[in-house]
Amino acid sequence: MKHMKKLASLLLALTLVFALTITVAADETTYSITIHNSAEGHTYEAYQIFTGTLSGTTLSDIVWGSGISEDGKTALGDAVEKAETLKTEADAKSFAKEVAPYLTTAAGSASTVTSGKYVISNLSAGYYLVKDKDNTLTDKNDSYTEYIIKVVGNATATPKSSVPTVEKKVKDVNNSTDDGMTDWQDSADHDIGDSIPFQLKATLANNVTSYNTYKVVFHDTLSKGLTYNNDAKVYIGGTKTDGFSVTSTVNTDGTTTLTVSCDNVRGLDAGNSSVITVEYTATLNDNAVIGSAGNPNEVTLEFSNNPNGEGTGMTPKDVVIVFTYKVLVNKVTKNPDYDPEVEGSEEYIPLNGAGFTLYKKNASDEYVAVGSELKGENMTTFTWSGLDDGDYKLVETTTPAGYNTIEPIEFTVTAEHDIQSENPALTSLSGNATTGQLTFTPNVNEGSLSADVVNQSGSTLPETGGMGTTLFYVLGGILAVGAIVLLVTKKRMNSAE
């Protein structure tokens, strides 16, 4: 009897594997296991490992249960002796792995969650290994669990599975005013040609050491407006590691897939809740989308999710967005036929023959040309795409014949976008002239600022027969009369002498 009490106390340690709560109702001949888990998609199976004679809440005369194969019974040895080796929670976890290959027939299963509970019913007394059915959590943001429960009455369990998380961040800069980048955030705006820093950060599950090997794969997708610069670096807890494979593939749709993987991060000294970080840069290219749709960049993390066998899960994706904008200038002049009394009469009309150069101010207060001069014989709308926020100067570098050159106009582009959000959005866009006269009309959806630039015609000589000629005649007559008066006066003065 003393031997059997010792055995019963040792088996009780098995219930500690996942901090289970047992509720006893010993007046029944069959029992149930209720698993509290609100997550859908699980299929739990219960395998009877040990059985025996139930007296009250004590199980004696221990033998192998119906869930262990004959090969397993032979390989595992005597049930009583095996049970006597299980003295700690660590022993119980090790035993769960040892017995897993020899499971044969489930005594019951549950695949439907009702009110946050899975229920496995009609179980006889014994010790059960409860686990997720193989291949039921593939590519899901969840992990397999298995634990041993003593069933001498109705039992309840709350599995404590753990999964990693992943997040993606980007840095921003206003290079008209700042030399340095912002902190990591969920959105940014940049000029086409900018090299943009990105970060991927995974926090591993809190039970990595329960796995023999632990696989981690970052699946990162860059939109076609971003060109990967082949400079990824990987860190574990802040220390650089070369233990990850990094590959990039340009897809047929123009996007790029960046894959950063390691089959066993435990071999790189990663452990429970370790943080793995990937940092790289990508250049905003000419395929960049202008406006509120932006240029998204998203990541998911593939990870080991079965501590006792093969299996990988997948986190939800995390997205950052890079925005960029455009400025449109319409060259116009006063319409000589404009009549405000006539409906539809236009005050200004397009003007050909101009050319403009746009400059952007850098952090050293120097204006640098944005590309080359825009001009064309029939060009009346001038567009600069792929602009960041910042300070700009518009210079008319070619003036239509017969018109005055406008003074350079300085203006500031300002944008607001969500810097901490699961779904970052462009919320506002504006342009404000700081010198000269320029009124911008913003379109947030298109990411555009448009304005009219008016040229005034230059001074010209008066035409023959016009008012100007009449004025010359009048002035000439006045001068002639004055000359006559002066001459007569002079003669009279001479006679008087």
Tab-separated table of C-alpha atoms in Angstrom, residues 290-293 325 426-429 442-448:
chain	number	residue	atom	x	y	z
A	290	ILE	CA	1.832	58.673	-55.515
A	291	GLY	CA	-0.829	59.534	-52.942
A	292	SER	CA	-2.812	57.851	-50.200
A	293	ALA	CA	-2.433	54.270	-51.502
A	325	TYR	CA	3.641	63.282	-53.446
A	426	LEU	CA	-2.227	59.694	-45.219
A	427	THR	CA	-4.487	62.172	-43.425
A	428	SER	CA	-3.581	65.602	-44.837
A	429	LEU	CA	-1.466	67.346	-47.479
A	442	PRO	CA	-4.533	69.715	-52.388
A	443	ASN	CA	-5.851	66.267	-53.296
A	444	VAL	CA	-4.967	63.806	-50.522
A	445	ASN	CA	-6.134	60.741	-52.447
A	446	GLU	CA	-3.944	61.577	-55.445
A	447	GLY	CA	-1.177	62.990	-53.256
A	448	SER	CA	-1.104	66.144	-55.386
